[in-house]
Amino acid sequence: MAPKPAAATATAKVQKEEKISNIRGIRNAFVVILCCAVAAVLIFLFGMGAPGNFEGGTTDGHPLNLAGTVYKGGFIVPILMTLLLTVIVLSIERWIAISSASGKGNTAKFVADIKADLAANKIDAAMDRCRKQKGSVASVVYNTLVRYKEMDANNELSKEQKLTVLRNEVEEATALEMPGLSQNLPILATLTTLGTLVGLLGTVMGMIKSFQALASSGSPDSTELSTGISEALVNTAFGIATGAFAVISYNFFTNKIDNLTYAIDEIGFSIVATFAATHK
């Protein structure tokens, strides 16, 4: 068998080294929602609906503790619990994913070190620093520096064409990294509103039960009245908690992604500016 050409081997090596970003995350959020739904139903039925949480040992009795009171919130409660658990799980998942995308070291220091290497025209040192740093920023910078060296050795293109190639490389490498960073964030954004709306639905249903108890002939049924009020308040609390946690999580991770994007833009501009200043 004939040996592979040296050029092909070198190209394969470069392609292997270019993949230095490894964003960990859950790609199928439906599985997360389904697992959270199963967990919520089990907690609702066997945890909060345990006989020991109610007078007389049955769910028809008056609740003896907070778990029993939450159980009285009705069938909307496991739905809200599913949404809340989904927010918690996806928040943890995004924390792990964005932490891996940030790399091994401090991003601000990495940006400063890369800019110092560029100013000293130490391209190979900058590429080695990217391999050690890992993460999305390092991946974009590394791919751009690979193209930088290619343009440096190219004698056919004009300077403006080379600068255009470098700018395009920054944009393309950034576009490849962004989906992994923003994955599952649209679901968190949806849950900021959906959790509140489902909680409001449970509140309205609980108030309907309360008014039905008040409208009954004779003296009002105190058990039905308290059950309706409990349902309304429990669902309100769950809805507010889900919406608040979701909006905090979404804004927190969006800000993290913006910081990574700003770092990429800063280094990308520095690479293009360095090439423009050092080449005729």
Short mmCIF file of C-alpha atoms in Angstrom, two decimals:
data_model
loop_
_atom_site.label_atom_id
_atom_site.label_comp_id
_atom_site.label_asym_id
_atom_site.label_seq_id
_atom_site.Cartn_x
_atom_site.Cartn_y
_atom_site.Cartn_z
CA MET A 1 0.00 0.00 0.00
CA ALA A 2 1.38 3.38 -0.99
CA PRO A 3 2.05 5.81 1.91
CA LYS A 4 -0.19 8.83 2.24
CA PRO A 5 1.20 12.12 0.94
CA ALA A 6 2.80 14.35 3.55
CA ALA A 7 0.44 17.20 2.64
CA ALA A 8 -2.63 15.06 3.33
CA THR A 9 -1.18 13.97 6.68
CA ALA A 10 -0.52 17.56 7.67
CA THR A 11 -4.03 18.58 6.67
CA ALA A 12 -5.54 15.80 8.78
CA LYS A 13 -3.44 16.88 11.73
CA VAL A 14 -4.64 20.47 11.43
CA GLN A 15 -8.27 19.35 11.16
CA LYS A 16 -7.87 17.25 14.30
CA GLU A 17 -6.29 20.08 16.24
CA GLU A 18 -8.94 22.59 15.15
CA LYS A 19 -11.56 20.77 17.24
CA ILE A 20 -10.46 22.09 20.60
CA SER A 21 -13.90 23.14 21.79
CA ASN A 22 -16.03 20.50 23.51
CA ILE A 23 -19.29 21.99 24.76
CA ARG A 24 -21.08 19.45 26.93
CA GLY A 25 -24.85 19.65 27.03
CA ILE A 26 -28.20 17.89 26.61
CA ARG A 27 -29.31 17.98 22.99
CA ASN A 28 -32.79 16.48 23.44
CA ALA A 29 -34.70 18.64 25.92
CA PHE A 30 -37.86 16.55 25.41
CA VAL A 31 -36.26 13.70 27.37
CA VAL A 32 -35.54 16.13 30.23
CA ILE A 33 -39.16 17.35 30.27
CA LEU A 34 -40.47 13.78 30.21
CA CYS A 35 -38.22 12.68 33.10
CA CYS A 36 -39.19 15.76 35.10
CA ALA A 37 -42.88 15.01 34.49
CA VAL A 38 -42.50 11.44 35.78
CA ALA A 39 -40.58 12.66 38.84
CA ALA A 40 -43.18 15.37 39.53
CA VAL A 41 -46.10 12.91 39.37
CA LEU A 42 -44.33 10.44 41.68
CA ILE A 43 -43.51 13.18 44.21
CA PHE A 44 -47.08 14.50 44.04
CA LEU A 45 -48.80 11.13 44.47
CA PHE A 46 -46.51 9.27 46.86
CA GLY A 47 -44.72 12.11 48.64
CA MET A 48 -47.24 14.89 49.10
CA GLY A 49 -50.22 12.52 48.87
CA ALA A 50 -48.95 10.18 51.59
CA PRO A 51 -51.69 9.25 54.14
CA GLY A 52 -49.63 10.63 57.01
CA ASN A 53 -50.00 14.15 55.63
CA PHE A 54 -53.77 14.23 56.24
CA GLU A 55 -56.24 13.84 59.09
CA GLY A 56 -57.81 10.39 59.14
CA GLY A 57 -55.08 8.94 56.94
CA THR A 58 -56.84 9.78 53.66
CA THR A 59 -56.38 12.57 51.14
CA ASP A 60 -59.99 13.66 51.79
CA GLY A 61 -59.00 14.82 55.27
CA HIS A 62 -57.58 18.18 56.31
CA PRO A 63 -53.83 18.54 55.58
CA LEU A 64 -51.56 18.29 58.60
CA ASN A 65 -48.44 19.85 57.06
CA LEU A 66 -47.14 21.83 54.09
CA ALA A 67 -46.85 18.73 51.87
CA GLY A 68 -50.52 17.97 52.39
CA THR A 69 -51.44 21.57 51.69
CA VAL A 70 -49.52 21.48 48.42
CA TYR A 71 -51.29 18.24 47.49
CA LYS A 72 -54.60 20.05 47.89
CA GLY A 73 -53.50 22.33 45.04
CA GLY A 74 -54.99 19.83 42.62
CA PHE A 75 -53.85 18.37 39.32
CA ILE A 76 -52.22 21.66 38.23
CA VAL A 77 -49.53 21.14 40.90
CA PRO A 78 -47.66 18.26 39.14
CA ILE A 79 -47.73 20.29 35.92
CA LEU A 80 -46.14 23.26 37.69
CA MET A 81 -43.68 20.93 39.43
CA THR A 82 -42.71 19.56 36.01
CA LEU A 83 -42.02 23.08 34.73
CA LEU A 84 -40.04 23.99 37.86
CA LEU A 85 -37.94 20.82 37.73
CA THR A 86 -37.30 21.41 34.03
CA VAL A 87 -36.02 24.91 34.77
CA ILE A 88 -33.73 23.56 37.50
CA VAL A 89 -32.33 20.72 35.36
CA LEU A 90 -31.79 22.89 32.27
CA SER A 91 -30.15 25.60 34.40
CA ILE A 92 -27.67 23.05 35.74
CA GLU A 93 -27.13 21.73 32.21
CA ARG A 94 -26.44 25.23 30.84
CA TRP A 95 -24.06 25.94 33.73
CA ILE A 96 -22.00 22.86 32.84
CA ALA A 97 -22.13 23.61 29.10
CA ILE A 98 -21.15 27.28 29.35
CA SER A 99 -18.46 26.50 31.94
CA SER A 100 -16.89 24.04 29.47
CA ALA A 101 -17.23 26.63 26.70
CA SER A 102 -15.37 29.20 28.83
CA GLY A 103 -12.25 27.03 28.83
CA LYS A 104 -9.79 26.02 31.51
CA GLY A 105 -8.52 29.45 32.50
CA ASN A 106 -9.82 32.96 33.02
CA THR A 107 -11.23 34.29 29.76
CA ALA A 108 -10.15 37.90 30.36
CA LYS A 109 -6.55 36.80 31.04
CA PHE A 110 -6.61 34.57 27.97
CA VAL A 111 -7.73 37.49 25.81
CA ALA A 112 -4.96 39.70 27.21
CA ASP A 113 -2.31 37.00 26.67
CA ILE A 114 -3.42 36.38 23.08
CA LYS A 115 -3.30 40.12 22.32
CA ALA A 116 0.22 40.25 23.79
CA ASP A 117 1.31 37.32 21.61
CA LEU A 118 -0.17 39.00 18.54
CA ALA A 119 1.61 42.26 19.34
CA ALA A 120 4.91 40.32 19.54
CA ASN A 121 4.02 38.38 16.36
CA LYS A 122 4.18 35.08 18.27
CA ILE A 123 1.51 33.25 16.29
CA ASP A 124 2.67 29.75 17.20
CA ALA A 125 2.76 30.67 20.89
CA ALA A 126 -0.80 32.00 20.61
CA MET A 127 -1.94 28.76 18.97
CA ASP A 128 -0.33 26.71 21.75
CA ARG A 129 -2.13 28.89 24.29
CA CYS A 130 -5.42 28.13 22.53
CA ARG A 131 -4.79 24.38 22.75
CA LYS A 132 -4.22 24.69 26.50
CA GLN A 133 -7.17 27.00 27.12
CA LYS A 134 -9.81 24.98 25.20
CA GLY A 135 -13.37 26.31 25.01
CA SER A 136 -15.31 28.30 22.44
CA VAL A 137 -13.17 31.45 22.50
CA ALA A 138 -9.96 29.45 22.09
CA SER A 139 -11.52 27.41 19.26
CA VAL A 140 -12.49 30.51 17.28
CA VAL A 141 -9.08 32.11 17.86
CA TYR A 142 -7.22 28.93 16.90
CA ASN A 143 -9.14 28.51 13.63
CA THR A 144 -8.55 32.16 12.79
CA LEU A 145 -4.82 31.84 13.52
CA VAL A 146 -4.63 28.77 11.25
CA ARG A 147 -6.10 30.92 8.50
CA TYR A 148 -3.73 33.73 9.52
CA LYS A 149 -0.72 31.53 8.81
CA GLU A 150 -2.22 30.42 5.51
CA MET A 151 -2.71 34.04 4.43
CA ASP A 152 0.79 34.89 5.63
CA ALA A 153 2.21 32.30 3.24
CA ASN A 154 -0.12 33.22 0.38
CA ASN A 155 1.44 35.33 -2.37
CA GLU A 156 -1.50 35.34 -4.78
CA LEU A 157 -4.17 37.29 -2.90
CA SER A 158 -4.02 41.01 -2.22
CA LYS A 159 -3.87 42.40 1.30
CA GLU A 160 -7.54 43.42 1.26
CA GLN A 161 -8.55 39.96 0.09
CA LYS A 162 -6.53 38.37 2.88
CA LEU A 163 -8.16 40.64 5.46
CA THR A 164 -11.58 39.69 4.10
CA VAL A 165 -10.70 36.00 4.42
CA LEU A 166 -9.68 36.52 8.06
CA ARG A 167 -12.88 38.43 8.88
CA ASN A 168 -14.95 35.70 7.27
CA GLU A 169 -13.10 33.04 9.23
CA VAL A 170 -13.90 34.79 12.52
CA GLU A 171 -17.58 35.03 11.59
CA GLU A 172 -17.81 31.41 10.43
CA ALA A 173 -16.01 30.01 13.46
CA THR A 174 -18.23 32.08 15.78
CA ALA A 175 -21.37 30.91 13.97
CA LEU A 176 -20.34 27.29 14.52
CA GLU A 177 -19.89 27.82 18.27
CA MET A 178 -23.04 29.83 19.00
CA PRO A 179 -25.64 27.02 18.63
CA GLY A 180 -23.91 25.00 21.34
CA LEU A 181 -23.87 27.99 23.68
CA SER A 182 -27.50 29.03 23.25
CA GLN A 183 -28.96 25.52 23.13
CA ASN A 184 -32.00 25.02 25.46
CA LEU A 185 -32.12 28.72 26.33
CA PRO A 186 -35.29 29.21 24.20
CA ILE A 187 -36.99 26.63 26.45
CA LEU A 188 -36.01 28.61 29.55
CA ALA A 189 -37.31 31.76 27.88
CA THR A 190 -40.64 30.02 27.18
CA LEU A 191 -40.93 28.78 30.77
CA THR A 192 -40.59 32.33 32.11
CA THR A 193 -44.08 33.03 30.74
CA LEU A 194 -45.56 29.53 30.68
CA GLY A 195 -44.93 28.91 34.39
CA THR A 196 -46.71 32.13 35.36
CA LEU A 197 -49.65 31.45 33.06
CA VAL A 198 -50.16 27.87 34.30
CA GLY A 199 -49.93 29.14 37.88
CA LEU A 200 -52.57 31.75 37.08
CA LEU A 201 -54.80 29.03 35.60
CA GLY A 202 -54.51 27.05 38.84
CA THR A 203 -55.27 30.18 40.85
CA VAL A 204 -58.45 30.84 38.87
CA MET A 205 -59.60 27.23 39.21
CA GLY A 206 -59.01 27.35 42.97
CA MET A 207 -61.03 30.55 43.30
CA ILE A 208 -63.86 28.99 41.28
CA LYS A 209 -64.02 26.14 43.78
CA SER A 210 -64.04 28.62 46.65
CA PHE A 211 -66.93 30.62 45.21
CA GLN A 212 -68.84 27.42 44.50
CA ALA A 213 -68.51 26.52 48.19
CA LEU A 214 -69.76 29.99 49.19
CA ALA A 215 -72.68 29.79 46.76
CA SER A 216 -73.96 26.46 48.11
CA SER A 217 -77.32 26.53 49.85
CA GLY A 218 -77.27 26.84 53.61
CA SER A 219 -73.98 27.29 55.44
CA PRO A 220 -70.84 27.25 53.27
CA ASP A 221 -68.84 24.02 53.14
CA SER A 222 -65.70 25.00 55.07
CA THR A 223 -63.72 22.04 53.74
CA GLU A 224 -64.48 22.88 50.12
CA LEU A 225 -63.81 26.54 50.80
CA SER A 226 -60.39 25.87 52.36
CA THR A 227 -59.53 23.40 49.60
CA GLY A 228 -60.27 25.99 46.92
CA ILE A 229 -58.23 28.65 48.68
CA SER A 230 -55.32 26.22 49.17
CA GLU A 231 -55.41 25.29 45.49
CA ALA A 232 -55.36 28.93 44.46
CA LEU A 233 -52.48 29.92 46.75
CA VAL A 234 -50.34 26.83 46.08
CA ASN A 235 -50.63 27.24 42.32
CA THR A 236 -49.88 30.94 42.60
CA ALA A 237 -46.72 30.22 44.59
CA PHE A 238 -45.52 27.53 42.18
CA GLY A 239 -46.23 29.70 39.14
CA ILE A 240 -44.35 32.70 40.55
CA ALA A 241 -41.41 30.53 41.64
CA THR A 242 -41.15 28.87 38.22
CA GLY A 243 -41.37 32.14 36.28
CA ALA A 244 -38.92 33.96 38.57
CA PHE A 245 -36.34 31.17 38.53
CA ALA A 246 -36.63 30.82 34.75
CA VAL A 247 -36.16 34.53 34.01
CA ILE A 248 -33.18 34.78 36.40
CA SER A 249 -31.56 31.72 34.85
CA TYR A 250 -32.19 32.90 31.28
CA ASN A 251 -30.75 36.37 31.88
CA PHE A 252 -27.75 34.98 33.77
CA PHE A 253 -26.73 32.59 30.99
CA THR A 254 -27.49 35.11 28.26
CA ASN A 255 -25.06 37.48 29.96
CA LYS A 256 -22.44 34.72 30.13
CA ILE A 257 -22.81 34.08 26.40
CA ASP A 258 -22.58 37.80 25.66
CA ASN A 259 -19.29 37.99 27.58
CA LEU A 260 -17.87 35.11 25.52
CA THR A 261 -19.08 36.77 22.31
CA TYR A 262 -17.45 40.07 23.29
CA ALA A 263 -14.17 38.23 23.95
CA ILE A 264 -14.34 36.59 20.52
CA ASP A 265 -15.06 39.92 18.83
CA GLU A 266 -12.18 41.60 20.67
CA ILE A 267 -9.62 38.98 19.73
CA GLY A 268 -10.95 38.72 16.17
CA PHE A 269 -10.51 42.45 15.71
CA SER A 270 -6.98 42.24 17.16
CA ILE A 271 -6.01 39.43 14.75
CA VAL A 272 -7.26 41.35 11.72
CA ALA A 273 -5.64 44.58 12.94
CA THR A 274 -2.31 42.82 13.58
CA PHE A 275 -2.31 41.31 10.08
CA ALA A 276 -3.14 44.69 8.56
CA ALA A 277 -0.33 46.40 10.48
CA THR A 278 2.37 43.78 9.78
CA HIS A 279 1.68 43.03 6.10
CA LYS A 280 1.93 45.15 3.04
#
